[in-house]
Amino acid sequence: MKMIEELCENNEKKWKEVEDISILALQKRIGLWDAILEEIHKKEIEMA
Protein backbone atom coordinates (compact mmCIF):
# COMPACT_ATOMS: atom_id res chain seq x y z
CA MET A 1 0.00 0.00 0.00
CA LYS A 2 2.85 2.37 0.81
CA MET A 3 4.22 1.96 -2.72
CA ILE A 4 0.83 2.84 -4.21
CA GLU A 5 0.56 5.86 -1.93
CA GLU A 6 3.96 7.05 -3.07
CA LEU A 7 3.13 6.52 -6.74
CA CYS A 8 -0.31 8.15 -6.62
CA GLU A 9 0.36 10.87 -4.06
CA ASN A 10 -2.57 13.31 -4.28
CA ASN A 11 -3.43 12.57 -7.91
CA GLU A 12 -7.15 11.72 -8.01
CA LYS A 13 -6.90 10.25 -11.52
CA LYS A 14 -4.20 7.79 -10.44
CA TRP A 15 -6.20 6.79 -7.35
CA LYS A 16 -9.28 6.18 -9.52
CA GLU A 17 -7.20 4.00 -11.85
CA VAL A 18 -5.91 2.02 -8.87
CA GLU A 19 -9.46 1.54 -7.63
CA ASP A 20 -10.77 0.45 -11.03
CA ILE A 21 -7.94 -2.01 -11.63
CA SER A 22 -8.26 -3.40 -8.11
CA ILE A 23 -11.96 -4.06 -8.62
CA LEU A 24 -11.29 -5.72 -11.98
CA ALA A 25 -8.54 -7.88 -10.47
CA LEU A 26 -10.87 -9.02 -7.68
CA GLN A 27 -13.63 -9.82 -10.17
CA LYS A 28 -11.21 -11.89 -12.26
CA ARG A 29 -9.96 -13.71 -9.16
CA ILE A 30 -13.56 -14.52 -8.15
CA GLY A 31 -14.17 -15.82 -11.68
CA LEU A 32 -11.08 -18.02 -11.44
CA TRP A 33 -12.13 -19.55 -8.14
CA ASP A 34 -15.72 -20.00 -9.35
CA ALA A 35 -14.37 -21.91 -12.37
CA ILE A 36 -12.16 -24.05 -10.13
CA LEU A 37 -15.12 -24.84 -7.88
CA GLU A 38 -17.23 -25.76 -10.92
CA GLU A 39 -14.53 -28.19 -12.09
CA ILE A 40 -14.38 -29.75 -8.62
CA HIS A 41 -18.15 -30.27 -8.67
CA LYS A 42 -17.96 -31.84 -12.14
CA LYS A 43 -15.29 -34.28 -10.93
CA GLU A 44 -17.40 -35.16 -7.90
CA ILE A 45 -20.38 -35.93 -10.12
CA GLU A 46 -18.23 -38.04 -12.46
CA MET A 47 -16.90 -40.03 -9.52
CA ALA A 48 -20.35 -40.63 -8.00
JSON list of N, CA and C in Angstrom, two decimals:
[
{"chain": "A", "resi": 1, "resn": "MET", "atom": "N", "xyz": [0.83, -1.19, 0.00]},
{"chain": "A", "resi": 1, "resn": "MET", "atom": "CA", "xyz": [0.00, 0.00, 0.00]},
{"chain": "A", "resi": 1, "resn": "MET", "atom": "C", "xyz": [0.87, 1.25, 0.00]},
{"chain": "A", "resi": 2, "resn": "LYS", "atom": "N", "xyz": [1.97, 1.20, 0.74]},
{"chain": "A", "resi": 2, "resn": "LYS", "atom": "CA", "xyz": [2.85, 2.37, 0.81]},
{"chain": "A", "resi": 2, "resn": "LYS", "atom": "C", "xyz": [3.38, 2.73, -0.58]},
{"chain": "A", "resi": 3, "resn": "MET", "atom": "N", "xyz": [3.72, 1.71, -1.37]},
{"chain": "A", "resi": 3, "resn": "MET", "atom": "CA", "xyz": [4.22, 1.96, -2.72]},
{"chain": "A", "resi": 3, "resn": "MET", "atom": "C", "xyz": [3.16, 2.67, -3.57]},
{"chain": "A", "resi": 4, "resn": "ILE", "atom": "N", "xyz": [1.92, 2.22, -3.45]},
{"chain": "A", "resi": 4, "resn": "ILE", "atom": "CA", "xyz": [0.83, 2.84, -4.21]},
{"chain": "A", "resi": 4, "resn": "ILE", "atom": "C", "xyz": [0.64, 4.28, -3.76]},
{"chain": "A", "resi": 5, "resn": "GLU", "atom": "N", "xyz": [0.68, 4.49, -2.45]},
{"chain": "A", "resi": 5, "resn": "GLU", "atom": "CA", "xyz": [0.56, 5.86, -1.93]},
{"chain": "A", "resi": 5, "resn": "GLU", "atom": "C", "xyz": [1.64, 6.77, -2.49]},
{"chain": "A", "resi": 6, "resn": "GLU", "atom": "N", "xyz": [2.86, 6.25, -2.55]},
{"chain": "A", "resi": 6, "resn": "GLU", "atom": "CA", "xyz": [3.96, 7.05, -3.07]},
{"chain": "A", "resi": 6, "resn": "GLU", "atom": "C", "xyz": [3.81, 7.31, -4.56]},
{"chain": "A", "resi": 7, "resn": "LEU", "atom": "N", "xyz": [3.30, 6.34, -5.30]},
{"chain": "A", "resi": 7, "resn": "LEU", "atom": "CA", "xyz": [3.13, 6.52, -6.74]},
{"chain": "A", "resi": 7, "resn": "LEU", "atom": "C", "xyz": [1.97, 7.47, -7.07]},
{"chain": "A", "resi": 8, "resn": "CYS", "atom": "N", "xyz": [0.88, 7.35, -6.30]},
{"chain": "A", "resi": 8, "resn": "CYS", "atom": "CA", "xyz": [-0.31, 8.15, -6.62]},
{"chain": "A", "resi": 8, "resn": "CYS", "atom": "C", "xyz": [-0.31, 9.53, -5.97]},
{"chain": "A", "resi": 9, "resn": "GLU", "atom": "N", "xyz": [0.34, 9.62, -4.83]},
{"chain": "A", "resi": 9, "resn": "GLU", "atom": "CA", "xyz": [0.36, 10.87, -4.06]},
{"chain": "A", "resi": 9, "resn": "GLU", "atom": "C", "xyz": [-1.04, 11.44, -3.94]},
{"chain": "A", "resi": 10, "resn": "ASN", "atom": "N", "xyz": [-1.26, 12.67, -4.38]},
{"chain": "A", "resi": 10, "resn": "ASN", "atom": "CA", "xyz": [-2.57, 13.31, -4.28]},
{"chain": "A", "resi": 10, "resn": "ASN", "atom": "C", "xyz": [-3.28, 13.38, -5.63]},
{"chain": "A", "resi": 11, "resn": "ASN", "atom": "N", "xyz": [-2.87, 12.55, -6.56]},
{"chain": "A", "resi": 11, "resn": "ASN", "atom": "CA", "xyz": [-3.43, 12.57, -7.91]},
{"chain": "A", "resi": 11, "resn": "ASN", "atom": "C", "xyz": [-4.71, 11.73, -7.94]},
{"chain": "A", "resi": 12, "resn": "GLU", "atom": "N", "xyz": [-5.86, 12.40, -8.02]},
{"chain": "A", "resi": 12, "resn": "GLU", "atom": "CA", "xyz": [-7.15, 11.72, -8.01]},
{"chain": "A", "resi": 12, "resn": "GLU", "atom": "C", "xyz": [-7.31, 10.75, -9.17]},
{"chain": "A", "resi": 13, "resn": "LYS", "atom": "N", "xyz": [-6.79, 11.12, -10.35]},
{"chain": "A", "resi": 13, "resn": "LYS", "atom": "CA", "xyz": [-6.90, 10.25, -11.52]},
{"chain": "A", "resi": 13, "resn": "LYS", "atom": "C", "xyz": [-6.16, 8.93, -11.29]},
{"chain": "A", "resi": 14, "resn": "LYS", "atom": "N", "xyz": [-4.97, 9.01, -10.72]},
{"chain": "A", "resi": 14, "resn": "LYS", "atom": "CA", "xyz": [-4.20, 7.79, -10.44]},
{"chain": "A", "resi": 14, "resn": "LYS", "atom": "C", "xyz": [-4.92, 6.92, -9.41]},
{"chain": "A", "resi": 15, "resn": "TRP", "atom": "N", "xyz": [-5.48, 7.54, -8.37]},
{"chain": "A", "resi": 15, "resn": "TRP", "atom": "CA", "xyz": [-6.20, 6.79, -7.35]},
{"chain": "A", "resi": 15, "resn": "TRP", "atom": "C", "xyz": [-7.43, 6.10, -7.95]},
{"chain": "A", "resi": 16, "resn": "LYS", "atom": "N", "xyz": [-8.11, 6.78, -8.86]},
{"chain": "A", "resi": 16, "resn": "LYS", "atom": "CA", "xyz": [-9.28, 6.18, -9.52]},
{"chain": "A", "resi": 16, "resn": "LYS", "atom": "C", "xyz": [-8.84, 4.99, -10.37]},
{"chain": "A", "resi": 17, "resn": "GLU", "atom": "N", "xyz": [-7.71, 5.11, -11.06]},
{"chain": "A", "resi": 17, "resn": "GLU", "atom": "CA", "xyz": [-7.20, 4.00, -11.85]},
{"chain": "A", "resi": 17, "resn": "GLU", "atom": "C", "xyz": [-6.85, 2.81, -10.96]},
{"chain": "A", "resi": 18, "resn": "VAL", "atom": "N", "xyz": [-6.24, 3.08, -9.82]},
{"chain": "A", "resi": 18, "resn": "VAL", "atom": "CA", "xyz": [-5.91, 2.02, -8.87]},
{"chain": "A", "resi": 18, "resn": "VAL", "atom": "C", "xyz": [-7.18, 1.32, -8.40]},
{"chain": "A", "resi": 19, "resn": "GLU", "atom": "N", "xyz": [-8.18, 2.11, -8.08]},
{"chain": "A", "resi": 19, "resn": "GLU", "atom": "CA", "xyz": [-9.46, 1.54, -7.63]},
{"chain": "A", "resi": 19, "resn": "GLU", "atom": "C", "xyz": [-10.09, 0.68, -8.72]},
{"chain": "A", "resi": 20, "resn": "ASP", "atom": "N", "xyz": [-10.15, 1.19, -9.93]},
{"chain": "A", "resi": 20, "resn": "ASP", "atom": "CA", "xyz": [-10.77, 0.45, -11.03]},
{"chain": "A", "resi": 20, "resn": "ASP", "atom": "C", "xyz": [-10.04, -0.87, -11.32]},
{"chain": "A", "resi": 21, "resn": "ILE", "atom": "N", "xyz": [-8.73, -0.81, -11.36]},
{"chain": "A", "resi": 21, "resn": "ILE", "atom": "CA", "xyz": [-7.94, -2.01, -11.63]},
{"chain": "A", "resi": 21, "resn": "ILE", "atom": "C", "xyz": [-8.05, -3.01, -10.48]},
{"chain": "A", "resi": 22, "resn": "SER", "atom": "N", "xyz": [-8.11, -2.51, -9.27]},
{"chain": "A", "resi": 22, "resn": "SER", "atom": "CA", "xyz": [-8.26, -3.40, -8.11]},
{"chain": "A", "resi": 22, "resn": "SER", "atom": "C", "xyz": [-9.59, -4.14, -8.16]},
{"chain": "A", "resi": 23, "resn": "ILE", "atom": "N", "xyz": [-10.64, -3.44, -8.50]},
{"chain": "A", "resi": 23, "resn": "ILE", "atom": "CA", "xyz": [-11.96, -4.06, -8.62]},
{"chain": "A", "resi": 23, "resn": "ILE", "atom": "C", "xyz": [-11.95, -5.10, -9.73]},
{"chain": "A", "resi": 24, "resn": "LEU", "atom": "N", "xyz": [-11.38, -4.77, -10.87]},
{"chain": "A", "resi": 24, "resn": "LEU", "atom": "CA", "xyz": [-11.29, -5.72, -11.98]},
{"chain": "A", "resi": 24, "resn": "LEU", "atom": "C", "xyz": [-10.50, -6.96, -11.58]},
{"chain": "A", "resi": 25, "resn": "ALA", "atom": "N", "xyz": [-9.38, -6.76, -10.90]},
{"chain": "A", "resi": 25, "resn": "ALA", "atom": "CA", "xyz": [-8.54, -7.88, -10.47]},
{"chain": "A", "resi": 25, "resn": "ALA", "atom": "C", "xyz": [-9.32, -8.80, -9.52]},
{"chain": "A", "resi": 26, "resn": "LEU", "atom": "N", "xyz": [-10.07, -8.21, -8.61]},
{"chain": "A", "resi": 26, "resn": "LEU", "atom": "CA", "xyz": [-10.87, -9.02, -7.68]},
{"chain": "A", "resi": 26, "resn": "LEU", "atom": "C", "xyz": [-11.97, -9.79, -8.42]},
{"chain": "A", "resi": 27, "resn": "GLN", "atom": "N", "xyz": [-12.61, -9.15, -9.39]},
{"chain": "A", "resi": 27, "resn": "GLN", "atom": "CA", "xyz": [-13.63, -9.82, -10.17]},
{"chain": "A", "resi": 27, "resn": "GLN", "atom": "C", "xyz": [-13.05, -11.00, -10.94]},
{"chain": "A", "resi": 28, "resn": "LYS", "atom": "N", "xyz": [-11.88, -10.82, -11.52]},
{"chain": "A", "resi": 28, "resn": "LYS", "atom": "CA", "xyz": [-11.21, -11.89, -12.26]},
{"chain": "A", "resi": 28, "resn": "LYS", "atom": "C", "xyz": [-10.83, -13.03, -11.31]},
{"chain": "A", "resi": 29, "resn": "ARG", "atom": "N", "xyz": [-10.34, -12.69, -10.14]},
{"chain": "A", "resi": 29, "resn": "ARG", "atom": "CA", "xyz": [-9.96, -13.71, -9.16]},
{"chain": "A", "resi": 29, "resn": "ARG", "atom": "C", "xyz": [-11.19, -14.51, -8.72]},
{"chain": "A", "resi": 30, "resn": "ILE", "atom": "N", "xyz": [-12.31, -13.83, -8.50]},
{"chain": "A", "resi": 30, "resn": "ILE", "atom": "CA", "xyz": [-13.56, -14.52, -8.15]},
{"chain": "A", "resi": 30, "resn": "ILE", "atom": "C", "xyz": [-13.96, -15.45, -9.28]},
{"chain": "A", "resi": 31, "resn": "GLY", "atom": "N", "xyz": [-13.85, -14.98, -10.52]},
{"chain": "A", "resi": 31, "resn": "GLY", "atom": "CA", "xyz": [-14.17, -15.82, -11.68]},
{"chain": "A", "resi": 31, "resn": "GLY", "atom": "C", "xyz": [-13.29, -17.05, -11.74]},
{"chain": "A", "resi": 32, "resn": "LEU", "atom": "N", "xyz": [-12.02, -16.89, -11.45]},
{"chain": "A", "resi": 32, "resn": "LEU", "atom": "CA", "xyz": [-11.08, -18.02, -11.44]},
{"chain": "A", "resi": 32, "resn": "LEU", "atom": "C", "xyz": [-11.51, -19.05, -10.42]},
{"chain": "A", "resi": 33, "resn": "TRP", "atom": "N", "xyz": [-11.77, -18.62, -9.19]},
{"chain": "A", "resi": 33, "resn": "TRP", "atom": "CA", "xyz": [-12.13, -19.55, -8.14]},
{"chain": "A", "resi": 33, "resn": "TRP", "atom": "C", "xyz": [-13.51, -20.17, -8.38]},
{"chain": "A", "resi": 34, "resn": "ASP", "atom": "N", "xyz": [-14.42, -19.42, -8.99]},
{"chain": "A", "resi": 34, "resn": "ASP", "atom": "CA", "xyz": [-15.72, -20.00, -9.35]},
{"chain": "A", "resi": 34, "resn": "ASP", "atom": "C", "xyz": [-15.54, -21.11, -10.39]},
{"chain": "A", "resi": 35, "resn": "ALA", "atom": "N", "xyz": [-14.64, -20.90, -11.35]},
{"chain": "A", "resi": 35, "resn": "ALA", "atom": "CA", "xyz": [-14.37, -21.91, -12.37]},
{"chain": "A", "resi": 35, "resn": "ALA", "atom": "C", "xyz": [-13.71, -23.14, -11.75]},
{"chain": "A", "resi": 36, "resn": "ILE", "atom": "N", "xyz": [-12.81, -22.93, -10.83]},
{"chain": "A", "resi": 36, "resn": "ILE", "atom": "CA", "xyz": [-12.16, -24.05, -10.13]},
{"chain": "A", "resi": 36, "resn": "ILE", "atom": "C", "xyz": [-13.20, -24.85, -9.36]},
{"chain": "A", "resi": 37, "resn": "LEU", "atom": "N", "xyz": [-14.08, -24.16, -8.64]},
{"chain": "A", "resi": 37, "resn": "LEU", "atom": "CA", "xyz": [-15.12, -24.84, -7.88]},
{"chain": "A", "resi": 37, "resn": "LEU", "atom": "C", "xyz": [-16.04, -25.64, -8.81]},
{"chain": "A", "resi": 38, "resn": "GLU", "atom": "N", "xyz": [-16.38, -25.07, -9.95]},
{"chain": "A", "resi": 38, "resn": "GLU", "atom": "CA", "xyz": [-17.23, -25.76, -10.92]},
{"chain": "A", "resi": 38, "resn": "GLU", "atom": "C", "xyz": [-16.56, -27.05, -11.40]},
{"chain": "A", "resi": 39, "resn": "GLU", "atom": "N", "xyz": [-15.27, -27.00, -11.66]},
{"chain": "A", "resi": 39, "resn": "GLU", "atom": "CA", "xyz": [-14.53, -28.19, -12.09]},
{"chain": "A", "resi": 39, "resn": "GLU", "atom": "C", "xyz": [-14.50, -29.25, -10.98]},
{"chain": "A", "resi": 40, "resn": "ILE", "atom": "N", "xyz": [-14.36, -28.81, -9.75]},
{"chain": "A", "resi": 40, "resn": "ILE", "atom": "CA", "xyz": [-14.38, -29.75, -8.62]},
{"chain": "A", "resi": 40, "resn": "ILE", "atom": "C", "xyz": [-15.73, -30.45, -8.56]},
{"chain": "A", "resi": 41, "resn": "HIS", "atom": "N", "xyz": [-16.80, -29.69, -8.71]},
{"chain": "A", "resi": 41, "resn": "HIS", "atom": "CA", "xyz": [-18.15, -30.27, -8.67]},
{"chain": "A", "resi": 41, "resn": "HIS", "atom": "C", "xyz": [-18.35, -31.25, -9.82]},
{"chain": "A", "resi": 42, "resn": "LYS", "atom": "N", "xyz": [-17.85, -30.93, -10.99]},
{"chain": "A", "resi": 42, "resn": "LYS", "atom": "CA", "xyz": [-17.96, -31.84, -12.14]},
{"chain": "A", "resi": 42, "resn": "LYS", "atom": "C", "xyz": [-17.24, -33.15, -11.85]},
{"chain": "A", "resi": 43, "resn": "LYS", "atom": "N", "xyz": [-16.05, -33.07, -11.27]},
{"chain": "A", "resi": 43, "resn": "LYS", "atom": "CA", "xyz": [-15.29, -34.28, -10.93]},
{"chain": "A", "resi": 43, "resn": "LYS", "atom": "C", "xyz": [-16.01, -35.10, -9.90]},
{"chain": "A", "resi": 44, "resn": "GLU", "atom": "N", "xyz": [-16.63, -34.45, -8.93]},
{"chain": "A", "resi": 44, "resn": "GLU", "atom": "CA", "xyz": [-17.40, -35.16, -7.90]},
{"chain": "A", "resi": 44, "resn": "GLU", "atom": "C", "xyz": [-18.56, -35.92, -8.51]},
{"chain": "A", "resi": 45, "resn": "ILE", "atom": "N", "xyz": [-19.25, -35.29, -9.46]},
{"chain": "A", "resi": 45, "resn": "ILE", "atom": "CA", "xyz": [-20.38, -35.93, -10.12]},
{"chain": "A", "resi": 45, "resn": "ILE", "atom": "C", "xyz": [-19.91, -37.11, -10.95]},
{"chain": "A", "resi": 46, "resn": "GLU", "atom": "N", "xyz": [-18.79, -36.94, -11.65]},
{"chain": "A", "resi": 46, "resn": "GLU", "atom": "CA", "xyz": [-18.23, -38.04, -12.46]},
{"chain": "A", "resi": 46, "resn": "GLU", "atom": "C", "xyz": [-17.85, -39.23, -11.60]},
{"chain": "A", "resi": 47, "resn": "MET", "atom": "N", "xyz": [-17.37, -38.96, -10.38]},
{"chain": "A", "resi": 47, "resn": "MET", "atom": "CA", "xyz": [-16.90, -40.03, -9.52]},
{"chain": "A", "resi": 47, "resn": "MET", "atom": "C", "xyz": [-18.04, -40.72, -8.77]},
{"chain": "A", "resi": 48, "resn": "ALA", "atom": "N", "xyz": [-19.21, -40.09, -8.75]},
{"chain": "A", "resi": 48, "resn": "ALA", "atom": "CA", "xyz": [-20.35, -40.63, -8.00]},
{"chain": "A", "resi": 48, "resn": "ALA", "atom": "C", "xyz": [-21.00, -41.79, -8.73]}
]
